[in-house]
Amino acid sequence: MDDLSENTRAPAPDLAPLSEALLALRDEREADRFLRDLLTPGEIRTLVERWRVARLLDEGGHSYREIAEMTGASTTTVTRVARFLSQEPWQGYRTILDRLKEPKS
């Protein structure tokens, strides 16, 4: 895993064990079960909301305010996700959005 902690304001948490666990998931059902064990219902809602915001931003054609209304996210959250999509160095949203557009092999 790339160490991008030098680009952050606070020390990066050790994400390697969690990343390894996520990579061990074999299918959507396993991912669903793991996330339900790992996260609180509120944390799940937050992650689902951010992912929906990212997909709508990538789709285009909606203002930040419209996306906030469609998702229930704050405009601050929409702005933050937009910044991570376009400016931050990790490009995690972008990587997965693009990968999901690739034809299935």
GROMACS .gro file of C-alpha atoms in nm:
model
  105
    1MET     CA    1   0.000   0.000   0.000
    2ASP     CA    2   0.133   0.345  -0.087
    3ASP     CA    3   0.220   0.560   0.214
    4LEU     CA    4   0.045   0.887   0.144
    5SER     CA    5   0.058   1.007   0.505
    6GLU     CA    6   0.303   1.283   0.413
    7ASN     CA    7   0.018   1.447   0.217
    8THR     CA    8  -0.215   1.464   0.518
    9ARG     CA    9  -0.238   1.699   0.813
   10ALA     CA   10  -0.261   1.420   1.075
   11PRO     CA   11  -0.071   1.092   1.095
   12ALA     CA   12  -0.238   0.828   0.880
   13PRO     CA   13  -0.398   0.538   1.065
   14ASP     CA   14  -0.263   0.193   0.989
   15LEU     CA   15  -0.510   0.097   0.718
   16ALA     CA   16  -0.311  -0.205   0.595
   17PRO     CA   17  -0.488  -0.471   0.808
   18LEU     CA   18  -0.832  -0.337   0.714
   19SER     CA   19  -0.735  -0.308   0.347
   20GLU     CA   20  -0.613  -0.667   0.357
   21ALA     CA   21  -0.943  -0.779   0.510
   22LEU     CA   22  -1.140  -0.595   0.240
   23LEU     CA   23  -0.932  -0.759  -0.032
   24ALA     CA   24  -1.015  -1.102   0.116
   25LEU     CA   25  -1.387  -1.053   0.049
   26ARG     CA   26  -1.502  -1.284  -0.228
   27ASP     CA   27  -1.840  -1.143  -0.323
   28GLU     CA   28  -2.104  -0.880  -0.253
   29ARG     CA   29  -2.275  -1.097   0.010
   30GLU     CA   30  -1.953  -1.136   0.209
   31ALA     CA   31  -1.885  -0.763   0.179
   32ASP     CA   32  -2.236  -0.683   0.306
   33ARG     CA   33  -2.198  -0.917   0.605
   34PHE     CA   34  -1.852  -0.788   0.691
   35LEU     CA   35  -1.956  -0.422   0.672
   36ARG     CA   36  -2.264  -0.487   0.888
   37ASP     CA   37  -2.040  -0.646   1.154
   38LEU     CA   38  -1.770  -0.381   1.128
   39LEU     CA   39  -1.976  -0.061   1.114
   40THR     CA   40  -2.262   0.089   1.310
   41PRO     CA   41  -2.587   0.157   1.122
   42GLY     CA   42  -2.499   0.529   1.126
   43GLU     CA   43  -2.155   0.464   0.980
   44ILE     CA   44  -2.310   0.248   0.708
   45ARG     CA   45  -2.556   0.526   0.621
   46THR     CA   46  -2.269   0.777   0.603
   47LEU     CA   47  -2.061   0.559   0.372
   48VAL     CA   48  -2.361   0.478   0.150
   49GLU     CA   49  -2.443   0.849   0.132
   50ARG     CA   50  -2.087   0.947   0.035
   51TRP     CA   51  -2.070   0.675  -0.230
   52ARG     CA   52  -2.403   0.790  -0.377
   53VAL     CA   53  -2.274   1.149  -0.380
   54ALA     CA   54  -1.957   1.036  -0.561
   55ARG     CA   55  -2.158   0.848  -0.823
   56LEU     CA   56  -2.388   1.146  -0.885
   57LEU     CA   57  -2.092   1.385  -0.912
   58ASP     CA   58  -1.926   1.149  -1.160
   59GLU     CA   59  -2.248   1.121  -1.361
   60GLY     CA   60  -2.263   1.499  -1.394
   61GLY     CA   61  -2.559   1.718  -1.471
   62HIS     CA   62  -2.651   1.798  -1.110
   63SER     CA   63  -2.565   2.096  -0.893
   64TYR     CA   64  -2.418   2.039  -0.549
   65ARG     CA   65  -2.747   2.156  -0.398
   66GLU     CA   66  -2.945   1.908  -0.611
   67ILE     CA   67  -2.714   1.626  -0.508
   68ALA     CA   68  -2.753   1.724  -0.143
   69GLU     CA   69  -3.132   1.716  -0.181
   70MET     CA   70  -3.125   1.382  -0.369
   71THR     CA   71  -2.901   1.210  -0.114
   72GLY     CA   72  -2.977   1.382   0.215
   73ALA     CA   73  -2.610   1.479   0.240
   74SER     CA   74  -2.508   1.825   0.345
   75THR     CA   75  -2.367   2.058   0.081
   76THR     CA   76  -2.045   2.045   0.286
   77THR     CA   77  -2.030   1.667   0.232
   78VAL     CA   78  -2.100   1.707  -0.140
   79THR     CA   79  -1.823   1.967  -0.166
   80ARG     CA   80  -1.580   1.745   0.027
   81VAL     CA   81  -1.651   1.441  -0.194
   82ALA     CA   82  -1.612   1.660  -0.503
   83ARG     CA   83  -1.275   1.779  -0.376
   84PHE     CA   84  -1.160   1.421  -0.318
   85LEU     CA   85  -1.276   1.328  -0.668
   86SER     CA   86  -1.082   1.607  -0.835
   87GLN     CA   87  -0.800   1.735  -0.615
   88GLU     CA   88  -0.680   1.497  -0.345
   89PRO     CA   89  -0.389   1.264  -0.418
   90TRP     CA   90  -0.546   0.930  -0.319
   91GLN     CA   91  -0.798   0.912  -0.607
   92GLY     CA   92  -0.980   0.622  -0.441
   93TYR     CA   93  -1.324   0.735  -0.555
   94ARG     CA   94  -1.194   0.789  -0.909
   95THR     CA   95  -1.023   0.448  -0.923
   96ILE     CA   96  -1.336   0.258  -0.824
   97LEU     CA   97  -1.577   0.469  -1.029
   98ASP     CA   98  -1.364   0.406  -1.337
   99ARG     CA   99  -1.318   0.037  -1.259
  100LEU     CA  100  -1.694  -0.013  -1.225
  101LYS     CA  101  -1.735   0.131  -1.578
  102GLU     CA  102  -1.498  -0.128  -1.725
  103PRO     CA  103  -1.657  -0.418  -1.914
  104LYS     CA  104  -1.686  -0.733  -1.704
  105SER     CA  105  -1.450  -1.005  -1.820
   0.00000   0.00000   0.00000
